[in-house]
PDB file of C-alpha atoms in Angstrom:
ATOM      1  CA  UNK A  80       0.000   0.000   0.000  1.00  0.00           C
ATOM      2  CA  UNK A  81       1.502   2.861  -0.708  1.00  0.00           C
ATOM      3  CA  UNK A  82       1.563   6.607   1.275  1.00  0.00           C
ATOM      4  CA  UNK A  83      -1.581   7.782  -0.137  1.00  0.00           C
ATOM      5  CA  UNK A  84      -3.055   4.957  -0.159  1.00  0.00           C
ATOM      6  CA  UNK A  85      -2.902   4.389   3.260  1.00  0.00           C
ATOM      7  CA  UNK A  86      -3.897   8.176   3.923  1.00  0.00           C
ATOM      8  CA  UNK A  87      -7.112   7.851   2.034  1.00  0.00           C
ATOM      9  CA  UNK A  88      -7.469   4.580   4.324  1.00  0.00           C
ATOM     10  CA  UNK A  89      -7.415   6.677   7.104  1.00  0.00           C
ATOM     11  CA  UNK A  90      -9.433   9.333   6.381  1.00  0.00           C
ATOM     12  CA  UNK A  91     -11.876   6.979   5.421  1.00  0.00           C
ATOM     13  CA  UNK A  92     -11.844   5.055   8.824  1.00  0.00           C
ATOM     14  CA  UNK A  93     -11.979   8.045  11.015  1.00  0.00           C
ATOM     15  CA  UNK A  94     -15.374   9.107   8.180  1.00  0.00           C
ATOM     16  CA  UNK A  95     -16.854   5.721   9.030  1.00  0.00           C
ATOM     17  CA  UNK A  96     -16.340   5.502  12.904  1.00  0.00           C
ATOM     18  CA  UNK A  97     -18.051   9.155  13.305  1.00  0.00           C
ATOM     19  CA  UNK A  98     -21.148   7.471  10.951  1.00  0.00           C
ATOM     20  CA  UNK A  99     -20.667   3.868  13.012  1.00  0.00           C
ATOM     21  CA  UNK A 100     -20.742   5.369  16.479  1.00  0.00           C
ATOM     22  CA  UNK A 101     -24.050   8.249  15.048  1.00  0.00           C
ATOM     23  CA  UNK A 102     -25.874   4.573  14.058  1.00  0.00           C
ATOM     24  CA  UNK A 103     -25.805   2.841  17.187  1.00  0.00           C
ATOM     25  CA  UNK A 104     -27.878   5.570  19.167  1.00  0.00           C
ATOM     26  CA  UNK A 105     -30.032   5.813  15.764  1.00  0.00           C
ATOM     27  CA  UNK A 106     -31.029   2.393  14.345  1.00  0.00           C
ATOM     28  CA  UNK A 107     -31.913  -0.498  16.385  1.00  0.00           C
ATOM     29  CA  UNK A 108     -30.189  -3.633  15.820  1.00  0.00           C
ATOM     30  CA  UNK A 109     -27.432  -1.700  13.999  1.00  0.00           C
ATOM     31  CA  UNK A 110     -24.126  -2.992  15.723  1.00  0.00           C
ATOM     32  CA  UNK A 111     -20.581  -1.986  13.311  1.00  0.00           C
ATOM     33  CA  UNK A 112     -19.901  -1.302   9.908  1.00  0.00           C
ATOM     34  CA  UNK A 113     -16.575  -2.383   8.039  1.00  0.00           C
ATOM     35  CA  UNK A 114     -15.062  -0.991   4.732  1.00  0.00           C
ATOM     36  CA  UNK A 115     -12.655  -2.525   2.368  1.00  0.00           C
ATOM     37  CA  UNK A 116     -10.913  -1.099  -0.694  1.00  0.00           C
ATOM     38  CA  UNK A 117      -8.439  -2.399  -3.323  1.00  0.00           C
ATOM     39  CA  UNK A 118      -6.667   1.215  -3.705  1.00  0.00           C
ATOM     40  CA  UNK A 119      -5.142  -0.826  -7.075  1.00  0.00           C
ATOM     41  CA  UNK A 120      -8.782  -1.085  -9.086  1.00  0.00           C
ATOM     42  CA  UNK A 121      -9.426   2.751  -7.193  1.00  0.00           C
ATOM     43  CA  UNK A 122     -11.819   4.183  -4.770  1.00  0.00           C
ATOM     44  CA  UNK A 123     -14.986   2.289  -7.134  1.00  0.00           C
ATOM     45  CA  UNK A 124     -13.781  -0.393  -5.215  1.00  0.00           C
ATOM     46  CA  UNK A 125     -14.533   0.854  -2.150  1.00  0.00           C
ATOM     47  CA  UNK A 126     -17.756  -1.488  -0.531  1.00  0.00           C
ATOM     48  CA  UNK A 127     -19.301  -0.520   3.436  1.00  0.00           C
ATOM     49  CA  UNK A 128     -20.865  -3.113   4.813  1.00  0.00           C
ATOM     50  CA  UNK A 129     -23.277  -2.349   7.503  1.00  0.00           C
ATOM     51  CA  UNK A 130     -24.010  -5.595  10.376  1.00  0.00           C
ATOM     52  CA  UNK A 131     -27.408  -5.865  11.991  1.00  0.00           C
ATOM     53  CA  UNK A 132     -27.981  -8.209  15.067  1.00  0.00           C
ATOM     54  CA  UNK A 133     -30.589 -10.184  13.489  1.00  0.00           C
ATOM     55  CA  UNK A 134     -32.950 -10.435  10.083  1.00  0.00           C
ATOM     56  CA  UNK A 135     -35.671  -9.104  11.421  1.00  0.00           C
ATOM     57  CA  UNK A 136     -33.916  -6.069  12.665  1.00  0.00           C
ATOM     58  CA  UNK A 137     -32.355  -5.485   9.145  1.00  0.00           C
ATOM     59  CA  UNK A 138     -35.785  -6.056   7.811  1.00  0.00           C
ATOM     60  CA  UNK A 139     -37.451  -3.629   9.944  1.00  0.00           C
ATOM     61  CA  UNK A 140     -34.708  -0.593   9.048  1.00  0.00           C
ATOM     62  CA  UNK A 141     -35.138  -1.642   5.223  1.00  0.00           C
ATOM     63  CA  UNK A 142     -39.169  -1.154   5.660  1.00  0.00           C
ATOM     64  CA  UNK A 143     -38.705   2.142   7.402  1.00  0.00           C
ATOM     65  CA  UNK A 144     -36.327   3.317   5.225  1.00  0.00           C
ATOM     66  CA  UNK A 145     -33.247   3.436   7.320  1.00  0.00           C
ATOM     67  CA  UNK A 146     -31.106   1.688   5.268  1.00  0.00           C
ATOM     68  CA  UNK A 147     -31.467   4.416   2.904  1.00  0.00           C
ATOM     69  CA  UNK A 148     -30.659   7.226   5.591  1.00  0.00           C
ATOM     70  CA  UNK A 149     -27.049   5.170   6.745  1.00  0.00           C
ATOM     71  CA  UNK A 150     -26.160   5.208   3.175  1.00  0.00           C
ATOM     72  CA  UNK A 151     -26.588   8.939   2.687  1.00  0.00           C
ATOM     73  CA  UNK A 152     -24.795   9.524   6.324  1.00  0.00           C
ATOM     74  CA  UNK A 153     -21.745   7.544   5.183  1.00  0.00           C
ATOM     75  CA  UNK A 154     -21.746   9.031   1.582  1.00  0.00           C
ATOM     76  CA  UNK A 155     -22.205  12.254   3.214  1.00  0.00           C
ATOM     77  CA  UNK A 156     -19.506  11.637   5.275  1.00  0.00           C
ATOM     78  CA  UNK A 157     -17.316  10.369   3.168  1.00  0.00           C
ATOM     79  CA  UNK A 158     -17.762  13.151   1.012  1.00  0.00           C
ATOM     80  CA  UNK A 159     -16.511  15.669   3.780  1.00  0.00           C
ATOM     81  CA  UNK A 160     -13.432  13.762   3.332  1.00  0.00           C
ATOM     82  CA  UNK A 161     -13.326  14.425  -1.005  1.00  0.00           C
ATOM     83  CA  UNK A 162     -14.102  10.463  -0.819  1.00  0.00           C
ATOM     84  CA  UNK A 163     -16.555  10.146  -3.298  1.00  0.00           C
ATOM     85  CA  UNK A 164     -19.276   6.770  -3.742  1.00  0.00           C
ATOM     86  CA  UNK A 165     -19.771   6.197  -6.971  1.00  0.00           C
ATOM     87  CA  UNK A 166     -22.876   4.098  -6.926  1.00  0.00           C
ATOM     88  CA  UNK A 167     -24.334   4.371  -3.136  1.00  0.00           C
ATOM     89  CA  UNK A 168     -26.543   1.503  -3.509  1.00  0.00           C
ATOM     90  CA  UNK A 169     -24.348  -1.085  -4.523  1.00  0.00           C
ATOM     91  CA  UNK A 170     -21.053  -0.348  -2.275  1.00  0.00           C
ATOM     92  CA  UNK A 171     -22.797   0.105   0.805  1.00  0.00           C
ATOM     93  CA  UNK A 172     -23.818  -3.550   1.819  1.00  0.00           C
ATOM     94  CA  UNK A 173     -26.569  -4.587   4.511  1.00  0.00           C
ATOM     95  CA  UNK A 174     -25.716  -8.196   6.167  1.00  0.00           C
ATOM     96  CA  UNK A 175     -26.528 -10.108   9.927  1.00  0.00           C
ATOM     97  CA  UNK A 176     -24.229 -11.035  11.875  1.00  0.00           C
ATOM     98  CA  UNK A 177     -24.141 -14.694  11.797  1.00  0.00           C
TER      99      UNK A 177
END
C-alpha cells in the first residue's frame, strides 16, 4: 500500500467511525460497519458493509427506510473527506451477523 493509499485509508476510517458510532444511538439492531478497498482497481472499489444483530432487525430498518438514511450519512460523510461513492446503492452492503 503505498503513502496515499494508506492516507485515504485513514481518512476513510476516522469518516466511518463518526457514521458507526451516530448509528448505534439511531437504528436499532445496527451494531458496526466495516469498509474494504483495493486502492489498485481505485476508490470504485470501495464497498461498506453495515451488520445488523438479526434479520428481522435489518428487515425492519429496510421497511422504514433506514437503510437508505445510513447510506446517505456515510456518503455524506465520506464526502466531507473528497471520498466520493460512486454508486451508493451497490457499495454500501446490509448483512446479519451470523
Amino acid at each position: 500500500m503505498r503513502k496515499t493509499d494508506k492516507k485515504i485509508d485513514n481518512a476513510i476510517r476516522l469518516a466511518l467511525t463518526q457514521v458507526c458510532e451516530a448509528l448505534k444511538d439511531e437504528v436499532e439492531g445496527f451494531i458496526w460497519l466495516t469498509h474494504s478497498v483495493n486502492f489498485s482497481q481505485g476508490l470504485d472499489s470501495l464497498v461498506i458493509t453495515f451488520m445488523f444483530e438479526s434479520q428481522a432487525l435489518l428487515d425492519k430498518a429496510n421497511s422504514e427506510q433506514q437503510t437508505l438514511q445510513m447510506i446517505a450519512l456515510a456518503q455524506a460523510s465520506l464526502e466531507m473527506e473528497n471520498i466520493c461513492l460512486a454508486n451508493p446503492k451497490k457499495q454500501c452492503r446490509f448483512k446479519v451477523n451470523d
